[in-house]
Coordinates of C-alpha atoms in Angstrom, one line a residue:
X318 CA -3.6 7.2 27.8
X319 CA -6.3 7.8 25.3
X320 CA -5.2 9.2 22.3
X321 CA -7.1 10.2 18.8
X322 CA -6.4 10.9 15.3
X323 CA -6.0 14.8 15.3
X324 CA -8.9 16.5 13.7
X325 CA -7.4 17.3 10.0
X326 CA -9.0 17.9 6.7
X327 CA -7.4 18.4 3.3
X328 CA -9.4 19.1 0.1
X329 CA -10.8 15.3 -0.2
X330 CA -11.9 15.2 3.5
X331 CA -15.8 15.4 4.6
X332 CA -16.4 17.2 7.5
X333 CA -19.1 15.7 9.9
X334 CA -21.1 16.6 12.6
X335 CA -23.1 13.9 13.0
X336 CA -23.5 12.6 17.0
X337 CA -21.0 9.7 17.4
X338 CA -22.5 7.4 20.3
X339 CA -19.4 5.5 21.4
X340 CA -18.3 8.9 23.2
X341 CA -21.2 8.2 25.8
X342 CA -18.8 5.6 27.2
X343 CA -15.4 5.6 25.7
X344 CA -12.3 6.1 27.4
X345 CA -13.7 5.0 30.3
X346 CA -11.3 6.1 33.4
X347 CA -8.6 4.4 34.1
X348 CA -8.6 3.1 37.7
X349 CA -4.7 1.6 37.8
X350 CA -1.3 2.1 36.4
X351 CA 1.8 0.4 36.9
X352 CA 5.0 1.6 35.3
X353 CA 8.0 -0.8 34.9
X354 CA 11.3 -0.5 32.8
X355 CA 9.3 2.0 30.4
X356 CA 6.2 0.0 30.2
X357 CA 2.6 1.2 31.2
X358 CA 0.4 -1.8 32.2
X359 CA -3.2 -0.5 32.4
X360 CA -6.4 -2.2 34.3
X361 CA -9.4 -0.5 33.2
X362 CA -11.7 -1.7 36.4
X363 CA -15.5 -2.1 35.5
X364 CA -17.3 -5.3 36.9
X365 CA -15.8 -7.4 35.5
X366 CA -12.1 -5.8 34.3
X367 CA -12.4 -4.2 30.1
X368 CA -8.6 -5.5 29.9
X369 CA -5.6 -5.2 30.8
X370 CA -2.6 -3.4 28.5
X371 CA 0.9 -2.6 28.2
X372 CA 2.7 0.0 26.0
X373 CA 6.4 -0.1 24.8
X374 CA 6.6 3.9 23.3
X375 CA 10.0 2.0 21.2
X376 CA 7.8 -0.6 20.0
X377 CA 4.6 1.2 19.1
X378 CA 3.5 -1.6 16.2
X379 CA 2.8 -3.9 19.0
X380 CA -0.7 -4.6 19.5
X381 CA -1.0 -2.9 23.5
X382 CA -3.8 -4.6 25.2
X383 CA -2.2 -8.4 26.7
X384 CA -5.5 -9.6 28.2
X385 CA -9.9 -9.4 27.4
X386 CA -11.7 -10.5 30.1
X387 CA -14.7 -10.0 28.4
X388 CA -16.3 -12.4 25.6
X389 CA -16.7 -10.7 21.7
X390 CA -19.5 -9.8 20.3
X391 CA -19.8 -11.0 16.4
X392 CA -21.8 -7.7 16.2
X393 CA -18.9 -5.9 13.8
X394 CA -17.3 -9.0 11.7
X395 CA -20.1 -11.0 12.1
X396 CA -22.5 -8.3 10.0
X397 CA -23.0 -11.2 7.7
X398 CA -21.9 -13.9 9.1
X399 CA -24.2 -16.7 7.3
X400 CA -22.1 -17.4 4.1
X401 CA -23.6 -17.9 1.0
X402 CA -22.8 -20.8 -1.4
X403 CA -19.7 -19.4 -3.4
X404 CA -19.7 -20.3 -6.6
X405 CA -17.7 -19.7 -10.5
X406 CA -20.5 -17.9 -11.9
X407 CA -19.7 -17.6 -15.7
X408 CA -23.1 -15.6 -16.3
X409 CA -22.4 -13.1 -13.4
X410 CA -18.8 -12.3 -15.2
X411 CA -20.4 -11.4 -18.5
X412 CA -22.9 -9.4 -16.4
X413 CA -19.5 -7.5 -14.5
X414 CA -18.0 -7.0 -18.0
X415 CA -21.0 -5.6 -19.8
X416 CA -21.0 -2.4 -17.4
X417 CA -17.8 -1.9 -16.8
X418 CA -15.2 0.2 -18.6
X419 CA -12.7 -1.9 -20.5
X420 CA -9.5 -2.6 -18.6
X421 CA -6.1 -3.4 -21.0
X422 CA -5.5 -6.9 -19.1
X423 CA -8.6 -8.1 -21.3
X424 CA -6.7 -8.0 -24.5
X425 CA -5.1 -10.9 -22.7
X426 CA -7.6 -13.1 -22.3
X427 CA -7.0 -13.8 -18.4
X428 CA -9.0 -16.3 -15.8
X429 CA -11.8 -14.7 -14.2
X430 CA -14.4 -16.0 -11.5
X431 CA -16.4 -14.8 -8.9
X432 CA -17.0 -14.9 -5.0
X433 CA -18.6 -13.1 -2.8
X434 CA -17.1 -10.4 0.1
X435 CA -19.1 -8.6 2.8
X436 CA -19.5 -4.4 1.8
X437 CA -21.0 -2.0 3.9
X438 CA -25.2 -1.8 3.9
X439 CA -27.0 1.7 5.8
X440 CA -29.3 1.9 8.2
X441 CA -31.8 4.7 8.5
X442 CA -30.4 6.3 12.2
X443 CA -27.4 7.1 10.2
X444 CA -28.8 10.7 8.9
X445 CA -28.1 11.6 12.7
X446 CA -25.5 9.3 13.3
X447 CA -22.0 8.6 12.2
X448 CA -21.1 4.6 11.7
X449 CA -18.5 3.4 14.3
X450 CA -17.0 0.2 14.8
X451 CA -16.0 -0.6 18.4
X452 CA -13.3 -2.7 18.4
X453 CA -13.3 -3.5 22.0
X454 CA -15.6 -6.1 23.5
X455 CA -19.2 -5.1 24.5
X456 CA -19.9 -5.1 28.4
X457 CA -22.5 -3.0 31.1
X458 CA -22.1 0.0 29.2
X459 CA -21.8 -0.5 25.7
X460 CA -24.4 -2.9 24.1
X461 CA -23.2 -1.8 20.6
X462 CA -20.1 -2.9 19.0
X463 CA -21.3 -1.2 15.6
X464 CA -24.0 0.3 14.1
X465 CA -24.4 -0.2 11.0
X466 CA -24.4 -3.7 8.8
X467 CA -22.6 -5.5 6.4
X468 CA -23.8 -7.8 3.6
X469 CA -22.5 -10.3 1.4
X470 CA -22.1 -9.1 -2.3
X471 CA -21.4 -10.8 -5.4
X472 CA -17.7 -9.4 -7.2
X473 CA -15.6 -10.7 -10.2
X474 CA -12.1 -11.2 -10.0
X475 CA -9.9 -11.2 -12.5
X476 CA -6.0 -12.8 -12.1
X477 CA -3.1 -11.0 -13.4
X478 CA -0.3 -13.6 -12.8
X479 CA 1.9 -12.6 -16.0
X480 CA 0.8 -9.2 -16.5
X481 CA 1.6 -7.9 -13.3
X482 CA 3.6 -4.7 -14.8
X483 CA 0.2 -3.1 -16.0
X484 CA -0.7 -2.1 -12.2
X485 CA 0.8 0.7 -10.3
X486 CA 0.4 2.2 -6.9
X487 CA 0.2 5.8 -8.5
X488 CA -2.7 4.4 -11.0
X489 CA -4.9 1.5 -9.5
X490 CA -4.1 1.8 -5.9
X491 CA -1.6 -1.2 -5.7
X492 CA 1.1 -3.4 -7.2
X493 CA 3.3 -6.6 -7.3
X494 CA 6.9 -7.0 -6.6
X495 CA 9.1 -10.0 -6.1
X496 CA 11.2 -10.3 -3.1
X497 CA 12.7 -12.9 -1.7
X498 CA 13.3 -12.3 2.0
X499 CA 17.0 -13.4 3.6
X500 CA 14.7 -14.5 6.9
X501 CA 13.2 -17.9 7.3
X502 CA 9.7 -16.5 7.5
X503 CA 8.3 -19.8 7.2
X504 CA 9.4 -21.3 10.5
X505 CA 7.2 -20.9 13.6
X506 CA 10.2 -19.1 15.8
X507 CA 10.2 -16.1 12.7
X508 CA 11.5 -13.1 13.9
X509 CA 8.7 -10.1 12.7
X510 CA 11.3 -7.6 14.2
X511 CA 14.0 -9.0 11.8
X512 CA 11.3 -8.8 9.2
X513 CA 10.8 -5.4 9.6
X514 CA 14.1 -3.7 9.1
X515 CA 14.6 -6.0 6.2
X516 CA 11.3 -4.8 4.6
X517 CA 11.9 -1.1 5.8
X518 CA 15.7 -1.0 3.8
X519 CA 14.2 -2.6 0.8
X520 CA 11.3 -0.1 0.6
X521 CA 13.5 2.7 1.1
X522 CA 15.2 1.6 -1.5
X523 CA 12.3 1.1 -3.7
X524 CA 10.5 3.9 -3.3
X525 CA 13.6 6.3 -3.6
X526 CA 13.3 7.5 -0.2
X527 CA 15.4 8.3 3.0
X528 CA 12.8 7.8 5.2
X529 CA 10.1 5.1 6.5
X530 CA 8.3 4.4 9.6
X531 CA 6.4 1.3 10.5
X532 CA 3.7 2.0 12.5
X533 CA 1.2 -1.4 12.5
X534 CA 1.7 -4.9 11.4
X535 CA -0.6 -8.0 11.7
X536 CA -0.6 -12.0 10.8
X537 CA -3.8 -13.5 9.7
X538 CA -5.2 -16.8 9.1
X539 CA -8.3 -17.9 8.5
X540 CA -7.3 -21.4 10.7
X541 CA -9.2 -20.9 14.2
X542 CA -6.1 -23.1 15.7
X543 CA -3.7 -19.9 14.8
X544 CA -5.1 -17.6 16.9
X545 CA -3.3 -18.9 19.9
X546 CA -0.3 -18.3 18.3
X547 CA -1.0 -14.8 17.3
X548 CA -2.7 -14.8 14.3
X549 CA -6.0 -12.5 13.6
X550 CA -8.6 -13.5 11.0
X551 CA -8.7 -13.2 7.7
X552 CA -10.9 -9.8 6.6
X553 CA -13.3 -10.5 4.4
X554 CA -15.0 -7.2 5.0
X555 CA -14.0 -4.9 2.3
X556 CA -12.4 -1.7 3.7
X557 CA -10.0 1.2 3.5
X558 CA -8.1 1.3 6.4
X559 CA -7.5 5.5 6.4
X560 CA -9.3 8.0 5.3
X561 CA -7.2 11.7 4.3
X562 CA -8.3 12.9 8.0
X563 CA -7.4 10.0 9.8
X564 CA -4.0 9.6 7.7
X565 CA -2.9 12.9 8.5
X566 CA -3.9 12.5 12.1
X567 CA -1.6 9.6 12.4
X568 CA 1.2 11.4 11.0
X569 CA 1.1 14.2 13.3
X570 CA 0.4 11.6 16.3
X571 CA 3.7 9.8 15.2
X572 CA 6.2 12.1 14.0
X573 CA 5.4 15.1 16.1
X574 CA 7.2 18.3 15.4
X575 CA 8.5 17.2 12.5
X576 CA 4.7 16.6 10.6
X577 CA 4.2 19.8 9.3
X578 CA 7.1 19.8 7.5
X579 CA 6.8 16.2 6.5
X580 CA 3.3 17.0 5.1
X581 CA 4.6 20.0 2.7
X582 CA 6.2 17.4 0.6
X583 CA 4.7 13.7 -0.3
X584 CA 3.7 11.6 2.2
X585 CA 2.5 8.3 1.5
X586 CA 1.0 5.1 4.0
X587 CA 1.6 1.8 2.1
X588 CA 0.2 -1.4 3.6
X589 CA 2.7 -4.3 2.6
X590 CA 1.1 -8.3 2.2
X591 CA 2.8 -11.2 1.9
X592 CA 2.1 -14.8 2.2
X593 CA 3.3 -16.5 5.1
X594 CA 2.5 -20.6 3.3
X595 CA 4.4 -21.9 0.5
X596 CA 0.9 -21.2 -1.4
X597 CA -1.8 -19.3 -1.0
X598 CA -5.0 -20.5 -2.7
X599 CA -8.3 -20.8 -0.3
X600 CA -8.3 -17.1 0.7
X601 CA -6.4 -14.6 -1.7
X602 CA -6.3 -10.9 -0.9
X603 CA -7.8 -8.5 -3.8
X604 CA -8.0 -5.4 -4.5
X605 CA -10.1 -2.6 -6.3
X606 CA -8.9 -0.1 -9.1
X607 CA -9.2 3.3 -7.5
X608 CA -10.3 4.8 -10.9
X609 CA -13.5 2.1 -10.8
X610 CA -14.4 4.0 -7.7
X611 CA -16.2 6.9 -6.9
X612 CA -16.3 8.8 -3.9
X613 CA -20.0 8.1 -2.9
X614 CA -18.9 4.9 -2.8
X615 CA -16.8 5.4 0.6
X616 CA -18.3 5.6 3.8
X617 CA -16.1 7.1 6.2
X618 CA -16.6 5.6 9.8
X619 CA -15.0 5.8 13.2
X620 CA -12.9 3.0 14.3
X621 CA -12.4 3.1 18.7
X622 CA -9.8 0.7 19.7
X623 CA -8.8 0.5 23.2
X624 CA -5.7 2.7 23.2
X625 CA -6.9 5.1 20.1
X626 CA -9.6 6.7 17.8
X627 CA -9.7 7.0 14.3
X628 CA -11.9 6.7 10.8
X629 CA -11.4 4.4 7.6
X630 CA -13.5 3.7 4.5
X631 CA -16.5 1.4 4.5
X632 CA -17.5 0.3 0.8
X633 CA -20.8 0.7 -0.9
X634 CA -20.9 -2.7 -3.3
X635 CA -20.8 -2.0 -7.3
X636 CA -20.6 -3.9 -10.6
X637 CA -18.8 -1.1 -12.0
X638 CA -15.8 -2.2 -9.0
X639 CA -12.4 -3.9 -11.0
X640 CA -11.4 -6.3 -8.2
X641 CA -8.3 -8.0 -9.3
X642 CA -6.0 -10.6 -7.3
X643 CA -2.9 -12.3 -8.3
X644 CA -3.1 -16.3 -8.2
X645 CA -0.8 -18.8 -6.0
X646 CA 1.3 -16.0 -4.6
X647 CA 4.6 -17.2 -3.0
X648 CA 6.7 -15.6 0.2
X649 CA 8.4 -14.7 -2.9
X650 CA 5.5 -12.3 -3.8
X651 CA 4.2 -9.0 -2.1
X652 CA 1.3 -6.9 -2.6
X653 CA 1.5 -3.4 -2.1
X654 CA -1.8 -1.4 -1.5
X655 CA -2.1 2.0 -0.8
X656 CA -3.8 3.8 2.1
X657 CA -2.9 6.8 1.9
X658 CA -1.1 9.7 -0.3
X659 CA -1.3 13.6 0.3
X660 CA -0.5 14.4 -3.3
X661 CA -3.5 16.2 -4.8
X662 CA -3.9 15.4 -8.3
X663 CA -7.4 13.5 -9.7
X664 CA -5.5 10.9 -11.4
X665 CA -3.5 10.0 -8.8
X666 CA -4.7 7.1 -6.3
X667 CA -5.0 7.9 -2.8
X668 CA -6.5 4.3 -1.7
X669 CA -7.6 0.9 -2.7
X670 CA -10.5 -0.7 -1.3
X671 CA -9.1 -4.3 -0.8
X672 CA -10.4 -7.6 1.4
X673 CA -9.9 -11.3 1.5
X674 CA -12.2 -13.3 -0.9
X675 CA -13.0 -17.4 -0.7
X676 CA -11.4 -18.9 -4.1
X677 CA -14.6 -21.4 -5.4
X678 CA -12.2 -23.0 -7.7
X679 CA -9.3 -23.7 -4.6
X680 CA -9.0 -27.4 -3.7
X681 CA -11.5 -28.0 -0.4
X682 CA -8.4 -29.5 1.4
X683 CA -6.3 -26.2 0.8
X684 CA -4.1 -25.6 3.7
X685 CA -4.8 -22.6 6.2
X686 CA -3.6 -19.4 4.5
X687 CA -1.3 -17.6 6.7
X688 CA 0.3 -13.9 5.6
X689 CA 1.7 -10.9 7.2
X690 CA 1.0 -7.3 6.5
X691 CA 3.2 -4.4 7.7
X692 CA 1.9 -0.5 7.6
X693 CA 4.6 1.9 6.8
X694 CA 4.6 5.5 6.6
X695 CA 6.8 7.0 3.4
X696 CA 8.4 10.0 3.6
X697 CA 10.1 11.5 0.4
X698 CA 12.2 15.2 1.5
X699 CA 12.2 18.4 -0.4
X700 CA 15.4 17.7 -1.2
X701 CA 17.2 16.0 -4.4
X702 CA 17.7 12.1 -4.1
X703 CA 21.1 10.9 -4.2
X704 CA 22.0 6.9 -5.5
X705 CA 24.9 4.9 -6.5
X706 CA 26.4 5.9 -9.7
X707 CA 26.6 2.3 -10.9
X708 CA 22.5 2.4 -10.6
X709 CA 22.3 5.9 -12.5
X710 CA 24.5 4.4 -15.4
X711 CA 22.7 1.4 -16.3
X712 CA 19.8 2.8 -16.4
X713 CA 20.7 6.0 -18.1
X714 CA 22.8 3.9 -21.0
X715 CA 20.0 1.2 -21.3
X716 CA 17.1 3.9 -22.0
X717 CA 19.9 5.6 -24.6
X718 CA 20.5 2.3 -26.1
X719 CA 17.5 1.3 -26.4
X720 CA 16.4 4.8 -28.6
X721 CA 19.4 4.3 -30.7
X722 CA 18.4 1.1 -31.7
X723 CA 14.6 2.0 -32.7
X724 CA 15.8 4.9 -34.2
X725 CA 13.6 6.6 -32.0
X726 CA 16.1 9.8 -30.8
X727 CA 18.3 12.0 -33.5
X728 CA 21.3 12.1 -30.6
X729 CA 23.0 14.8 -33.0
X730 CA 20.7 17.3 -31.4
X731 CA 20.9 16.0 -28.0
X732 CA 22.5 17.8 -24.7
X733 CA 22.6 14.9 -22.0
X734 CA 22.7 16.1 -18.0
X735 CA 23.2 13.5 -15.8
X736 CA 21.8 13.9 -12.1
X737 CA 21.0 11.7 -9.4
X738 CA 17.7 9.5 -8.7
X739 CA 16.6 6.1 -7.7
X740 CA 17.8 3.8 -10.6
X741 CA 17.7 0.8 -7.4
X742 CA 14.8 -0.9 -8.7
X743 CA 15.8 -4.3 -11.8
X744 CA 14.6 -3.8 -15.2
X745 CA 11.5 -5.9 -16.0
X746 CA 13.3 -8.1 -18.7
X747 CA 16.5 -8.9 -19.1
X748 CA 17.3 -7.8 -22.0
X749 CA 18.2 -4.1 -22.8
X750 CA 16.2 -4.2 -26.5
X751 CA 13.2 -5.1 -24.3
X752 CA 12.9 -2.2 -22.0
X753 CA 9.8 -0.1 -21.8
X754 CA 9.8 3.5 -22.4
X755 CA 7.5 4.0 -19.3
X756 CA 9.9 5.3 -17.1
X757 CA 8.4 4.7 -13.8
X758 CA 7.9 0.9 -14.5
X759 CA 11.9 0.8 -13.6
X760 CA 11.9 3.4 -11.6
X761 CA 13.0 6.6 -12.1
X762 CA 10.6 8.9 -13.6
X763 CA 9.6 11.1 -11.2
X764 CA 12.6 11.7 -8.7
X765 CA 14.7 11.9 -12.2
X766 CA 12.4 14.7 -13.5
X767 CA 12.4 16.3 -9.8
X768 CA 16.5 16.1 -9.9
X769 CA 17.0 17.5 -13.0
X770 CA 14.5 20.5 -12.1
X771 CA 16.6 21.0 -8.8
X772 CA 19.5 20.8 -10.9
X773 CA 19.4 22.1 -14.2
X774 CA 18.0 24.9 -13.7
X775 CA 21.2 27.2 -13.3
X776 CA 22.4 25.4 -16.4
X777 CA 20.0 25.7 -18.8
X778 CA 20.0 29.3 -18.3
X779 CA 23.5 29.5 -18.5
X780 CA 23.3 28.1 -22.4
X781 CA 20.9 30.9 -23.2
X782 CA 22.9 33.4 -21.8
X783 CA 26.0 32.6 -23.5
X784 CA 24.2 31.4 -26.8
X785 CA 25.3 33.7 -29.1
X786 CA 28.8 34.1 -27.5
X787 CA 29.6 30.1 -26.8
X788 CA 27.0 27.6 -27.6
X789 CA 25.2 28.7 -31.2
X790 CA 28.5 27.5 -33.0
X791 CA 28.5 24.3 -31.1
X792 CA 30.4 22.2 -28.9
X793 CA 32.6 19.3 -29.1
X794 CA 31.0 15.9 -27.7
X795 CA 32.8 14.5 -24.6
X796 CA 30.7 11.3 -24.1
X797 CA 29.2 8.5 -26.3
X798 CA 26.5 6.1 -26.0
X799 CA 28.9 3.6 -27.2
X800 CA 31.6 4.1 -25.2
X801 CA 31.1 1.1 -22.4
X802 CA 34.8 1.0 -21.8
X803 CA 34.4 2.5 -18.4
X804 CA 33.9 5.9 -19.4
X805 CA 30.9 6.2 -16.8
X806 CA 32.4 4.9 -14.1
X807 CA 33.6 1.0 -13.6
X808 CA 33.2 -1.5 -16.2
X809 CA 28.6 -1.7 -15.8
X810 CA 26.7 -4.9 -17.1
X811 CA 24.4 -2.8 -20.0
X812 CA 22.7 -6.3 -21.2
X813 CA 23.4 -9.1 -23.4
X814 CA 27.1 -9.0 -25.3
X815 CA 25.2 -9.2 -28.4
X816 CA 22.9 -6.4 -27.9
X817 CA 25.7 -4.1 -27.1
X818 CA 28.3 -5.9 -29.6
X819 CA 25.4 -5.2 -32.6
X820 CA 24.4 -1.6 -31.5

């Protein structure tokens, strides 16, 4: 029943041969197994029982173990578990800010503070020994849940409520979107299930994508009364939850045959937070910029649970970290933090260190802050991406538009292909004039340029060919950027009726 994250390296992963202790007594044998409508219910006998577990192969996001006999140790989340005083420190900002590398959300004067998260501190064994973290309770024949410690360390945060277009996944690591689920995810009897082929249709949709798989999901709250009903506490140890190795493993442990030919195009793991209270404020989750990062600053480790082995990312503390955070986030808000992406290019981000942070300036009776957080697995195909041709055309006319009127394309020299790509994401105003000319901010910069490589090939060389014979005299127009009289297809909404009326 054991399984473990399949021994894979790609160019960023450190091979290590370093002794790892927790296989002196993990798996233990199993002693019992009782199979019922297509569920396994393990007892793993010692004196007293390790626990009792049930997997559901069509529900494999559900947590498998049902019962600990055992007492936990605070060993692993309890590295550092006498808090410090948290404070606004205005002197440690302009300490943070006088090393690091200027970040454009400062021309905009935003609120900073400061607080204080646990990071990951050595110990000397660990030359001959690789970190672990043992995420089953200690008994006869394991005295160690970890071995290594955690600290508290001092971070500033800064708050990008307003300026949230400025972050990107493919850039810092993470990003904001507004959603606003159909479910009533504020109600005790919420359905996660429901939740989850909501979320997985609107990220398909988002990303561009045909495929996604959920593979993980938890509820967290830092109220102790919660955790009858589910809920796990909040993290305030900052962490990566994958490394490369262990990311890969998982997607060859999940999708089987079909992995190797997932991994020869982009694969992606994208954790998904949202708050489960009308308002967060005592425990917001933040994030690091994963250009503020270097990679002696990850530790990789070895996580055992009871059912699986794999690694994530333990963080070294900096002042050169950029720890951001967005403030009062709704159930109308999401985070979206990356864990994982197989594209191999330096400036492209691959994680985000991220952890939960007390607010010194949130109100001492703040209610409990409650959230969920689903793990999904993005495939994009080798093949071209297909959308509705309502979504193509108002994105296509608004970009055209908005270069006609600041003058900013001669469209006398200009041979427009139209192909298909993932115009499914709104425009971040509402006005056309106001658009940005960063494509991927609405979406469809890099499936657009990957369609109309797949595409245009055979086309473009078809004008050279018949240059002299066809094209070099030129050829009538058949379409015009002001022709919104259905020309496109259907009658589209382009933006304001003066913008279009006056251009």
């Amino acid at each position: 029943m054991f399984q473990e994250a399949d021994q894979s390296y790609d160019a960023r992963s450190v091979k290590d041969s370093r002794v790892q202790p927790w296989r002196q007594w993990w798996p233990p044998e199993s002693s019992s197994f009782h199979d019922k409508a297509q569920d396994v219910i393990l007892d793993i006998s010692h004196d007293p029982p390790w626990m009792t577990w049930r997997f559901d192969s069509a529900r494999p996001w559900e947590k498998p173990w049902i019962h600990w006999p055992l007492n936990w140790s605070s060993a692993y989340y309890g590295h550092a578990h006498v808090e410090p005083e948290v404070i606004h420190d205005v002197g440690f900002i302009q300490k943070c800010l006088d090393v690091q590398s200027p970040h454009p959300i400062s021309d905009f004067k935003p609120f900073r503070t400061t607080s204080i998260v646990q990071t990951f501190q050595s110990r000397p064994g660990h030359k001959q020994e690789k970190p672990y973290a043992f995420r089953v309770p200690v008994s006869k024949t394991c005295d160690l849940q970890s071995n290594f410690d955690g600290k508290w360390s001092p971070i500033m945060l800064t708050d990008v409520r307003g300026h949230e277009e400025l972050f990107s996944l493919d850039k810092d690591g993470f990003e904001w979107l507004n959603h606003t689920s159909s479910l009533k995810i504020l109600e005790p009897s919420f359905d996660v299930c429901s939740y989850m082929q909501e979320m997985s249709t609107f990220l398909r949709q988002h990303f561009g994508v045909q495929e996604v798989y959920i593979y993980d999901y938890v509820r967290r709250s830092h109220d102790q009364t919660d955790r009858k009903a589910g809920y796990s506490d909040v993290t305030r140890r900052i962490h990566c939850d994958q490394t490369p190795r262990s990311a890969i493993g998982r997607i060859k442990l999940h999708m089987g045959e079909r992995a190797d030919r997932l991994l020869k195009s982009r694969c992606r793991i994208i954790s998904v937070w949202r708050p489960l209270v009308p308002e967060i404020e005592g425990y917001p989750l933040t994030a690091c910029t994963f250009t503020s990062t270097k990679s002696s600053d990850m530790v990789p480790i070895d996580v055992v649970y009871p059912h699986y082995a794999e690694e994530s990312y333990e963080i070294h503390h900096s002042l050169l970290h950029q720890w951001f955070y967005k403030s009062r986030m709704t159930p109308q808000d999401l985070m979206l933090i990356k864990l994982f992406d197989n594209k191999l290019e330096d400036d492209t981000a691959f994680y985000a260190p991220h952890g939960s942070w007390r607010d010194p300036n949130a109100r001492k009776d703040a209610p409990a802050r409650r959230s969920i957080e689903l793990r999904f697995k993005v495939y994009t195909s080798d093949q071209a991406s297909y959308y509705m041709t309502a979504m193509e055309d108002t994105g296509t006319l608004a970009t055209l538009m908005r270069a006609e009127i600041f003058k900013t394309m001669d469209f006398s020299r200009v041979f427009l292909m139209r192909a298909g790509s993932n115009f499914d994401r709104g425009h971040l105003m509402n006005e056309v004039a106001s658009l940005p000319f960063v494509f991927d901010r609405i979406g469809f910069a890099a499936p657009a340029c990957r369609n109309l490589y797949l595409s245009g090939v055979n086309i473009i060389e078809g004008i050279l060919g018949q240059w002299t014979s066809h094209f070099e005299s030129g050829v009538e127009p058949s379409n015009y950027v002001g022709d919104i009289l259905e020309s496109l297809g259907g009658t589209p909404d382009f933006g304001p009726p003066a913008t279009v009326k006056s251009n």
